[in-house]
PDB file of C-alpha atoms in Angstrom:
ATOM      1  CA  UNK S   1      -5.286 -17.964   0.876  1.00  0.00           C
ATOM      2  CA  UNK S   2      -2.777 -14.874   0.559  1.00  0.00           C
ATOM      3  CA  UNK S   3      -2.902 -12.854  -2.805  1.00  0.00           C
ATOM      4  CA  UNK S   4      -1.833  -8.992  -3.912  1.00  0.00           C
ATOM      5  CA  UNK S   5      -4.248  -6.227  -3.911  1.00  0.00           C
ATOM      6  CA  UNK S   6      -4.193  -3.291  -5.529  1.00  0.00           C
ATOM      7  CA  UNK S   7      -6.213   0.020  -6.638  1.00  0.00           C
ATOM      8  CA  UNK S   8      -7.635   1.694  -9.544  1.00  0.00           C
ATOM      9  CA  UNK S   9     -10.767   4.168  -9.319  1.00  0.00           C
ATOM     10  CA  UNK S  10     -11.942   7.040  -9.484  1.00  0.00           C
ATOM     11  CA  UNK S  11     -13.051   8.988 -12.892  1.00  0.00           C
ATOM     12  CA  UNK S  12     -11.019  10.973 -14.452  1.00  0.00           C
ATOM     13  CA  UNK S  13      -7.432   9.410 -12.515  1.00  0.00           C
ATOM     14  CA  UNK S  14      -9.230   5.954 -13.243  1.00  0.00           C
ATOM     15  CA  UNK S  15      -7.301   5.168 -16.921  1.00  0.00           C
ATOM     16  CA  UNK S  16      -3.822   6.624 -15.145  1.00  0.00           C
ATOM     17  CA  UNK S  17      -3.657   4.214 -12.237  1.00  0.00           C
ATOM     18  CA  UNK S  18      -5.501   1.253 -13.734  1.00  0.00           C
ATOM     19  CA  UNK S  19      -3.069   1.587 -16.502  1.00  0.00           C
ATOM     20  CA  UNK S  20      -0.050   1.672 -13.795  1.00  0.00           C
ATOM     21  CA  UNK S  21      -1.884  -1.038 -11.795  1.00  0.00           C
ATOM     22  CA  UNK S  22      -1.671  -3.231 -15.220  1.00  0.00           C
ATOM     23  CA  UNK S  23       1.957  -3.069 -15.569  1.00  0.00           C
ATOM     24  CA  UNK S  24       2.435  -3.603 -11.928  1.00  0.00           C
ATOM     25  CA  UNK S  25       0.255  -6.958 -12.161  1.00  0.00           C
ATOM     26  CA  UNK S  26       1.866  -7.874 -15.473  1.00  0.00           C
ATOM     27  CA  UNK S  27       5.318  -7.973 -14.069  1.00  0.00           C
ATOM     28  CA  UNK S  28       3.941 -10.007 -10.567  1.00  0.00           C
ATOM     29  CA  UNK S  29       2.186 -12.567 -12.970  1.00  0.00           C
ATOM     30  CA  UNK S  30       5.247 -12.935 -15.275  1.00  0.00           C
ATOM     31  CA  UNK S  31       7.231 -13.735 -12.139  1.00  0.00           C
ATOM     32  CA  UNK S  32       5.176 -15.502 -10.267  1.00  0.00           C
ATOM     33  CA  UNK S  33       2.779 -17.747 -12.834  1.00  0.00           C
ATOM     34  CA  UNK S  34       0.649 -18.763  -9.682  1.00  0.00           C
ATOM     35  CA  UNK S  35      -0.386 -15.810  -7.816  1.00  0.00           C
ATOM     36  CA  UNK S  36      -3.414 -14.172  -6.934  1.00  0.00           C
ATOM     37  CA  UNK S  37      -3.880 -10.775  -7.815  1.00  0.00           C
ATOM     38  CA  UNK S  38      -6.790  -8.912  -7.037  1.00  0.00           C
ATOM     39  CA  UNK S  39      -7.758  -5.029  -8.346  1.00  0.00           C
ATOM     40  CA  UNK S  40     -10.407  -2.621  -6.561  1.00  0.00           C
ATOM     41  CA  UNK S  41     -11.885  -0.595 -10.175  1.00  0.00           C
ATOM     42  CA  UNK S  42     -15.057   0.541 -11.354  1.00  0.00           C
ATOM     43  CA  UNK S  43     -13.299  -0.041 -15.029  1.00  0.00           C
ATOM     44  CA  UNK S  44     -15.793  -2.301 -16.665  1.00  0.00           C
ATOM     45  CA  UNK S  45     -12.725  -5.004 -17.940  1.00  0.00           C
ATOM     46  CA  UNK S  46      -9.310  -5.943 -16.530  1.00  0.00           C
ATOM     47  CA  UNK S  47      -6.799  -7.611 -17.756  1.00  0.00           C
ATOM     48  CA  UNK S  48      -6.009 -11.145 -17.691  1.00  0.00           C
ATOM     49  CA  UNK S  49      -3.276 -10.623 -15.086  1.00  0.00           C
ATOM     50  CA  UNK S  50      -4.925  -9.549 -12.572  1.00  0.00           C
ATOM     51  CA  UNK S  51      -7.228 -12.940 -10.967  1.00  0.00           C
ATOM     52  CA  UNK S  52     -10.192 -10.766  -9.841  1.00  0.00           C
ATOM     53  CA  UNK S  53     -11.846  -7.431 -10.053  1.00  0.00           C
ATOM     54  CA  UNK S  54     -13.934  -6.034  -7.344  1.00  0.00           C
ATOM     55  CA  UNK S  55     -15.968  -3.497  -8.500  1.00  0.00           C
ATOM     56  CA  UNK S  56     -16.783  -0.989  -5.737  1.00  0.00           C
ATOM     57  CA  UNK S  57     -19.813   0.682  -5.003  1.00  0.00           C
ATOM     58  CA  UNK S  58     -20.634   3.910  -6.940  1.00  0.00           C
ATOM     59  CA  UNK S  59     -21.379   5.444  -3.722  1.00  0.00           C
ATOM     60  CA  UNK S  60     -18.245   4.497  -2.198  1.00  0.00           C
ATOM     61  CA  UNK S  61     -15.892   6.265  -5.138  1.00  0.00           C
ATOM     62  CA  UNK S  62     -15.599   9.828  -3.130  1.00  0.00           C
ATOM     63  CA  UNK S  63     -14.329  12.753  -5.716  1.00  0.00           C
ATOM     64  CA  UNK S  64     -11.235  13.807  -3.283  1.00  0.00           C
ATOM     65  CA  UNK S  65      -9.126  16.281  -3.246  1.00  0.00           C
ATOM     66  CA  UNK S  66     -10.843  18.112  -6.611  1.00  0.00           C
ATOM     67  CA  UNK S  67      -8.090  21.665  -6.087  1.00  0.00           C
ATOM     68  CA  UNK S  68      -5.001  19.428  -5.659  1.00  0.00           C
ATOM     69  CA  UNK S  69      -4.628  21.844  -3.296  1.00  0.00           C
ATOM     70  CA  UNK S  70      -3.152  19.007  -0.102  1.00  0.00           C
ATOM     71  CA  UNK S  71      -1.281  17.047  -1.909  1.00  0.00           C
ATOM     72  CA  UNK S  72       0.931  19.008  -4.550  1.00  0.00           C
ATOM     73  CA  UNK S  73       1.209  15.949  -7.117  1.00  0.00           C
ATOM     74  CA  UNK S  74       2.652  17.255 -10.483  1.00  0.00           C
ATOM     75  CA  UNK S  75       0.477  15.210 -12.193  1.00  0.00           C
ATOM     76  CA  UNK S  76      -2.876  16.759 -10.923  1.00  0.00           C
ATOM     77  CA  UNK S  77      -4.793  14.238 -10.343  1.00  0.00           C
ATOM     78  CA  UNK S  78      -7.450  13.820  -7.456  1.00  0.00           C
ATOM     79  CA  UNK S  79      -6.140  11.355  -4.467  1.00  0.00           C
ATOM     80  CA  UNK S  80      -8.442  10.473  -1.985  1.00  0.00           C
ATOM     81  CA  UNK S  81      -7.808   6.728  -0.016  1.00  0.00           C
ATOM     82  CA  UNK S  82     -11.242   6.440   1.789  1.00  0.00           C
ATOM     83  CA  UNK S  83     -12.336   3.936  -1.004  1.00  0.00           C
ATOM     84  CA  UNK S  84      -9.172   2.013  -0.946  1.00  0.00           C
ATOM     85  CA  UNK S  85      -9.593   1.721   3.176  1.00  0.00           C
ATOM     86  CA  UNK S  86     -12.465   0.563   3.062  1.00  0.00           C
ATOM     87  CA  UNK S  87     -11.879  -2.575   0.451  1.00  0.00           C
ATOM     88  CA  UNK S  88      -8.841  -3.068   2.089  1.00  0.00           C
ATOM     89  CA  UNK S  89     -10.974  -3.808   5.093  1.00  0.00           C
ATOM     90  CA  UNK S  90     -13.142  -6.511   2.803  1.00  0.00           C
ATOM     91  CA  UNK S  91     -10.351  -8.072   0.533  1.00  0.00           C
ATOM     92  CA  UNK S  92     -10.791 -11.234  -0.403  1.00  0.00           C
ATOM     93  CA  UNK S  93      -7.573 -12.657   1.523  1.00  0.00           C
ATOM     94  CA  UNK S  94      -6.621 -13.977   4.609  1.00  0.00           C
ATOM     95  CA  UNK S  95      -3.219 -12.794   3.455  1.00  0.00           C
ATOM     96  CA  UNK S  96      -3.193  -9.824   1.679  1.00  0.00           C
ATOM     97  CA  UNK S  97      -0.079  -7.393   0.419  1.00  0.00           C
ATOM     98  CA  UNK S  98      -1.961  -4.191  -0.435  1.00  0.00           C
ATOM     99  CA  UNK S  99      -0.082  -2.330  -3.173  1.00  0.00           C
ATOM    100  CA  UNK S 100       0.142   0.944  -4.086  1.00  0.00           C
ATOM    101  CA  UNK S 101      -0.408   0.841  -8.244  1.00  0.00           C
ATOM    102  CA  UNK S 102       2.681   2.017  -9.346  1.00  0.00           C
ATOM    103  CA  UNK S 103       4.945  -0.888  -7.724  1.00  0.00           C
ATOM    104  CA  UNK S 104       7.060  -3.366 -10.224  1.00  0.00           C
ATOM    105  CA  UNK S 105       8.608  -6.614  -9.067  1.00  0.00           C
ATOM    106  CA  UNK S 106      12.245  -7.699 -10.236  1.00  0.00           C
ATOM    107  CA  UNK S 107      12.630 -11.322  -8.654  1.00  0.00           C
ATOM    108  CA  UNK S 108      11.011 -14.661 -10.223  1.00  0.00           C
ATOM    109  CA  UNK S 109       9.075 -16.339  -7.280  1.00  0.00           C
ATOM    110  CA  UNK S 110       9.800 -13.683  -4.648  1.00  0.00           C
ATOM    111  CA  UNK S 111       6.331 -12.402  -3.986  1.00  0.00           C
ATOM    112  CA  UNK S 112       4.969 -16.350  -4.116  1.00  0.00           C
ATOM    113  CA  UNK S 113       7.387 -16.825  -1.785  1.00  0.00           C
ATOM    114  CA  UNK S 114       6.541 -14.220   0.728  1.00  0.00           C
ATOM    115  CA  UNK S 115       2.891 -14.828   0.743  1.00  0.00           C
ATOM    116  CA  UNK S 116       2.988 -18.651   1.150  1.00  0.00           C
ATOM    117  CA  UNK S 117       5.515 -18.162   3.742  1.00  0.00           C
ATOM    118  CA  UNK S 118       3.144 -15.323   5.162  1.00  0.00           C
ATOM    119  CA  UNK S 119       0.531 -17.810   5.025  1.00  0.00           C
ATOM    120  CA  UNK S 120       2.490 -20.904   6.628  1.00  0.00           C
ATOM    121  CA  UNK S 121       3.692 -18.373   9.675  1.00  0.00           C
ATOM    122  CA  UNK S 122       0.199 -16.348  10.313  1.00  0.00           C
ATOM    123  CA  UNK S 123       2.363 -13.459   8.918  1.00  0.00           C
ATOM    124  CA  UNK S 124       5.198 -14.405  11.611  1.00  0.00           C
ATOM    125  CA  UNK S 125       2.783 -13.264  14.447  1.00  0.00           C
ATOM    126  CA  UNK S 126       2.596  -9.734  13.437  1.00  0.00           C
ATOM    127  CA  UNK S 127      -0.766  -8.257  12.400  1.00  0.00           C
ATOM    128  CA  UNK S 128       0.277  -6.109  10.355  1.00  0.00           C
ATOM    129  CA  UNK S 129       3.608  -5.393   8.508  1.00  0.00           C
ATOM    130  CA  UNK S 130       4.361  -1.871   6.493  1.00  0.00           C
ATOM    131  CA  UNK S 131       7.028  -0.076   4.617  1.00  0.00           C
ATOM    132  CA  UNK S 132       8.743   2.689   6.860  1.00  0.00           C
ATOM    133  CA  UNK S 133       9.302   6.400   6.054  1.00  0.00           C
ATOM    134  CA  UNK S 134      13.266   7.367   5.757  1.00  0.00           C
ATOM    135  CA  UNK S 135      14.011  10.014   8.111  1.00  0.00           C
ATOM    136  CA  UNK S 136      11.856   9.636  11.083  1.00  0.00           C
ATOM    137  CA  UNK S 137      12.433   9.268  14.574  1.00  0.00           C
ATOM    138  CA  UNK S 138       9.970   6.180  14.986  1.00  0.00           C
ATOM    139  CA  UNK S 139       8.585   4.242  12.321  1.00  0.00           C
ATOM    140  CA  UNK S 140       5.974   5.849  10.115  1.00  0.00           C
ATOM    141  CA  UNK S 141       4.323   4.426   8.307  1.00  0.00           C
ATOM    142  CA  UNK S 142       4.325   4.092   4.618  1.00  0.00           C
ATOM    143  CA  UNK S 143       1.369   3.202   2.864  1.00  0.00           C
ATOM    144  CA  UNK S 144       2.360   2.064  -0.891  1.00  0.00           C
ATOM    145  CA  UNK S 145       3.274  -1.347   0.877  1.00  0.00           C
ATOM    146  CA  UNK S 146       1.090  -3.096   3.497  1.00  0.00           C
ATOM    147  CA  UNK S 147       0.908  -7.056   4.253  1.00  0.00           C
ATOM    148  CA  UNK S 148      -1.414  -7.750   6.667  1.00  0.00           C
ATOM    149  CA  UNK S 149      -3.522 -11.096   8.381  1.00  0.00           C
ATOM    150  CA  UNK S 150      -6.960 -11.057   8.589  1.00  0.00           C
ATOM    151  CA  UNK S 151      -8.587 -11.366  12.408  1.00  0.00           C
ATOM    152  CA  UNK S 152     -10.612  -9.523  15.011  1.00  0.00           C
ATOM    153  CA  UNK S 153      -7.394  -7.446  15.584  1.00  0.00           C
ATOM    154  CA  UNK S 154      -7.036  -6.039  11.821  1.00  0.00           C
ATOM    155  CA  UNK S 155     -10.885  -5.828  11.362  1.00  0.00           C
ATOM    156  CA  UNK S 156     -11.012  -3.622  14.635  1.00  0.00           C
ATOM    157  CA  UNK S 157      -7.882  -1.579  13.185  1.00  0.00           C
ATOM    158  CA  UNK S 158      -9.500  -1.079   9.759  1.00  0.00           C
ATOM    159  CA  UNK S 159     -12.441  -0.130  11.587  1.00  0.00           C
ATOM    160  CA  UNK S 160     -10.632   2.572  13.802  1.00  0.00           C
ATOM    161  CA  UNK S 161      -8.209   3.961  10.430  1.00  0.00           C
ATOM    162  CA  UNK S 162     -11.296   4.328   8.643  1.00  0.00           C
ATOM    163  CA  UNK S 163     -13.030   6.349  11.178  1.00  0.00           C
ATOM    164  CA  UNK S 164     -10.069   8.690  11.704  1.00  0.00           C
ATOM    165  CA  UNK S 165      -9.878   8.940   8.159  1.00  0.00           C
ATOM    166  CA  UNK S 166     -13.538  10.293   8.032  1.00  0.00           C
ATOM    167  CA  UNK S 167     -12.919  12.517  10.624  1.00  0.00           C
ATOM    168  CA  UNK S 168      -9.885  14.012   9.269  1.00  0.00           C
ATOM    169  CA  UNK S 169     -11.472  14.183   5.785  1.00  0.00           C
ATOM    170  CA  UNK S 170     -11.710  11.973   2.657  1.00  0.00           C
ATOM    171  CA  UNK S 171      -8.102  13.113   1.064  1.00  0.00           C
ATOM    172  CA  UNK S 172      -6.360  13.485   4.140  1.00  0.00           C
ATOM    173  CA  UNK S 173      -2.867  11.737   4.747  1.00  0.00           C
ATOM    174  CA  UNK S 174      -3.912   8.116   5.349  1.00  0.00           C
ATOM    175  CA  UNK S 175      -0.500   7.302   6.790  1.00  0.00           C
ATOM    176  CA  UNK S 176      -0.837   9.642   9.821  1.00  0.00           C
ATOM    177  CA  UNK S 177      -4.842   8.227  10.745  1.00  0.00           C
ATOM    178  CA  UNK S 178      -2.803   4.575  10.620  1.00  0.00           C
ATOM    179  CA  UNK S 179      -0.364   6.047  12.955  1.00  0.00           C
ATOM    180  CA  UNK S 180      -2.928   7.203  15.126  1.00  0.00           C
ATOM    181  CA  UNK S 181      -5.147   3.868  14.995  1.00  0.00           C
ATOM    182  CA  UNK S 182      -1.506   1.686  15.395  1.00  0.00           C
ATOM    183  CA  UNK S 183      -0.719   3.500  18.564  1.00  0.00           C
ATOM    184  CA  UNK S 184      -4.107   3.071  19.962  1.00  0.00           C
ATOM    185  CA  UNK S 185      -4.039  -0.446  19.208  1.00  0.00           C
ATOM    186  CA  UNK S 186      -0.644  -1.402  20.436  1.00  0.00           C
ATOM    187  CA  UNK S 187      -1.091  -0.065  23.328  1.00  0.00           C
ATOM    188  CA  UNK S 188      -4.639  -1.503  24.083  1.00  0.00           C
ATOM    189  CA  UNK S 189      -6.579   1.805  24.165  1.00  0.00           C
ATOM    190  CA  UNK S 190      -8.495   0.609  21.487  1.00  0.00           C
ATOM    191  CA  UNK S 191      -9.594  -2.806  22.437  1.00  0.00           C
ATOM    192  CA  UNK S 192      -8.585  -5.544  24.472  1.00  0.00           C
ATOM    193  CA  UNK S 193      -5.005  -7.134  23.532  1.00  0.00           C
ATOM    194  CA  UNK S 194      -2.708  -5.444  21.664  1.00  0.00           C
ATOM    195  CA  UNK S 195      -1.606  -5.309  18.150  1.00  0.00           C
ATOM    196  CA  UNK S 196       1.493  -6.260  17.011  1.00  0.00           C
ATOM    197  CA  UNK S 197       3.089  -4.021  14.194  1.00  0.00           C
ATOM    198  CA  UNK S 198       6.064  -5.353  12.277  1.00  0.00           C
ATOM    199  CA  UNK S 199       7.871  -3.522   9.040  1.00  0.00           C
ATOM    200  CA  UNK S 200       8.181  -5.126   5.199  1.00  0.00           C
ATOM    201  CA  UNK S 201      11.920  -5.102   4.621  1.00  0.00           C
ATOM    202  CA  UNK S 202      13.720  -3.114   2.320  1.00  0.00           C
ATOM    203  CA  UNK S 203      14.103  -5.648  -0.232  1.00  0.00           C
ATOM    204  CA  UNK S 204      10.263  -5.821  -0.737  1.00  0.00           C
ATOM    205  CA  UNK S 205       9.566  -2.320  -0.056  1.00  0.00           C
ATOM    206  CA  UNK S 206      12.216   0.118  -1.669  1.00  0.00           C
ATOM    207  CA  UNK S 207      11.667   3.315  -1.901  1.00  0.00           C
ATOM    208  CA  UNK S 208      13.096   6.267  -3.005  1.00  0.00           C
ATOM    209  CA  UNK S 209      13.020   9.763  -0.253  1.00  0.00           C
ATOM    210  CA  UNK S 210      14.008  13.003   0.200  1.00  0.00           C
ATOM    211  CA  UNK S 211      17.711  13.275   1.055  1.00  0.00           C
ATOM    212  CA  UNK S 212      16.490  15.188   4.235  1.00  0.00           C
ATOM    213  CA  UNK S 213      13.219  15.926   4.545  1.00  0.00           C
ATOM    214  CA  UNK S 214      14.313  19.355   6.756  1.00  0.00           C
ATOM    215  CA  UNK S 215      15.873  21.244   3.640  1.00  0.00           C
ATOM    216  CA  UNK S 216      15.309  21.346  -0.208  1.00  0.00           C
ATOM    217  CA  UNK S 217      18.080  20.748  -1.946  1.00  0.00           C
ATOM    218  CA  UNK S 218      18.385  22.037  -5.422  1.00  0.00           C
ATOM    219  CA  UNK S 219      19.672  18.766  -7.261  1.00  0.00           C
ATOM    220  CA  UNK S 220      16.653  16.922  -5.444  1.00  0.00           C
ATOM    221  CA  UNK S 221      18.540  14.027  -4.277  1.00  0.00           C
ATOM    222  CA  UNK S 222      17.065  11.199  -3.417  1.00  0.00           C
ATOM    223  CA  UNK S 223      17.887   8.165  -2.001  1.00  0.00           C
ATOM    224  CA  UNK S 224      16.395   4.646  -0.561  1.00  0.00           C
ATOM    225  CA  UNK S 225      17.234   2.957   3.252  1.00  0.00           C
ATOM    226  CA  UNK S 226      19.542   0.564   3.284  1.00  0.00           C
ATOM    227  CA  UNK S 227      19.253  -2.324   0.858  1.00  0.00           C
ATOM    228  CA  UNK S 228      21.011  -5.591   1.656  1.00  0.00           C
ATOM    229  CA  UNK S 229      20.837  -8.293  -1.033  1.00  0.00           C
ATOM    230  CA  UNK S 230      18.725  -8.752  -3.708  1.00  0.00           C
ATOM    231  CA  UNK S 231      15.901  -6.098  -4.338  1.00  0.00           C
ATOM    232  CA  UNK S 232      12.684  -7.561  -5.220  1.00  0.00           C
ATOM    233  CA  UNK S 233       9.765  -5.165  -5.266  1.00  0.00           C
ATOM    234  CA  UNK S 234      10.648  -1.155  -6.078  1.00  0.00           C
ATOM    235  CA  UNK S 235       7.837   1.417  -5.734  1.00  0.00           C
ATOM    236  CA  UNK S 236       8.264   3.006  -9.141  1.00  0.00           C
ATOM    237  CA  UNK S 237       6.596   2.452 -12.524  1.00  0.00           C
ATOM    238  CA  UNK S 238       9.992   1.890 -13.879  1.00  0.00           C
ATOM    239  CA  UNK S 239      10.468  -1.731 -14.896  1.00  0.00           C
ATOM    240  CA  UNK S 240      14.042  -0.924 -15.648  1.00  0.00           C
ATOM    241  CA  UNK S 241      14.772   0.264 -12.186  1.00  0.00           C
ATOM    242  CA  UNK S 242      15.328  -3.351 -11.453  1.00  0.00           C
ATOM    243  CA  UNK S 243      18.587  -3.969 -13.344  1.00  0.00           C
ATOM    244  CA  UNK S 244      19.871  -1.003 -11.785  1.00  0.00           C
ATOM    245  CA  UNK S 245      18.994  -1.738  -8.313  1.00  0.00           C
ATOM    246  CA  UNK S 246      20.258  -5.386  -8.739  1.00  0.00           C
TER     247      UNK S 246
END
């Protein structure tokens, strides 16, 4: 079937994300009474929202970026995605909608919606479908927000992002090694055929950015892309984002 998956590991970031992950699930479940909602965690216990836990191998929970030093987070925490790649590549879904932990949903329904219409269409004969980075030329891919259709074309993607990602190194920007892999795919470098890359709309995906990501701007605007309708998944912790977006 077609279910949400999202991520919460590591050791000492483990209690910060599975924590985020929680609410997240919480307000999909509340919504949507009939959803499955998987987590990747090496926590021992989940909670009830969530319909299963897959506990990853201890050899597969990689320390990451211990000096903080690539990614600049305030929070200091180590990132790396290497563990969440490779689960991706064995969730438990035909449909899956891979989630970045601190995501909250605003609409009852909406995400059952999606995925059963997902499901019906064979994901509308894309192969995969991603959120899109503001402010770039082509469409980059952003990772908090990825729906994609099992088959031999996403198993030999996952299979190609995951090497590049190894290459590059465990904490290095997995949106640019998906790039990379997309490209090679699409255009049939990879393998034979080509993969077919669609984008999760604005309404499922918002996000806030940079104002322009050329400058810094002292009053650190931000702002989302366009937004037409009614908003129904925001990536932000914030469950009362969604009266103010709506």
């Amino acid at each position: 079937g077609a279910g949400v998956l999202f991520f919460a590991y590591g050791g000492r970031q483990l209690e910060h994300f599975l924590s985020e992950a929680t609410t997240a699930a919480r307000t999909f479940r509340a919504h949507n009474p009939q959803l499955s909602i998987a987590v990747v965690t090496n926590n021992a216990t989940v909670d009830a929202a969530f319909t299963h836990r897959i506990a990853p191998r201890a050899d597969l929970l990689f320390p990451g970026d211990t000096s903080n030093g690539g990614q600049n987070r305030t929070d200091g925490f180590p990132r790396q995605w290497l563990t969440r790649l490779y689960y991706m590549a064995h969730s438990p879904f035909e449909i899956t909608w891979a989630l970045d932990s601190n995501v909250v949903t605003c609409t009852p329904l909406a995400a059952q919606a999606l995925l059963d219409a997902a499901l019906h269409t064979q994901l509308w004969g894309w192969d995969i479908a991603h959120a899109s980075q503001h402010g770039q030329g082509n469409m980059y891919p952003h990772n908090f927000n990825i729906l994609f259709k099992w088959s031999d074309a996403t198993s030999s993607l996952m299979r190609d992002w995951l090497l590049l990602q190894m290459r590059r190194g465990v904490a290095y920007d997995d949106q640019k090694t998906l790039l990379i892999a997309e490209v090679r795919h699409m255009t049939g470098a990879a393998r034979r055929g080509v993969l077919h890359v669609g984008k999760v709309s604005a309404a499922f995906g918002a996000a806030f950015y940079a104002y322009d990501p050329r400058t810094f701007r002292l009053d650190n605007a931000r702002v989302t892309t366009l937004l037409r309708g009614t908003t129904h998944v925001i990536h932000s912790p914030n469950v009362s984002l969604c009266a103010l977006f709506n």
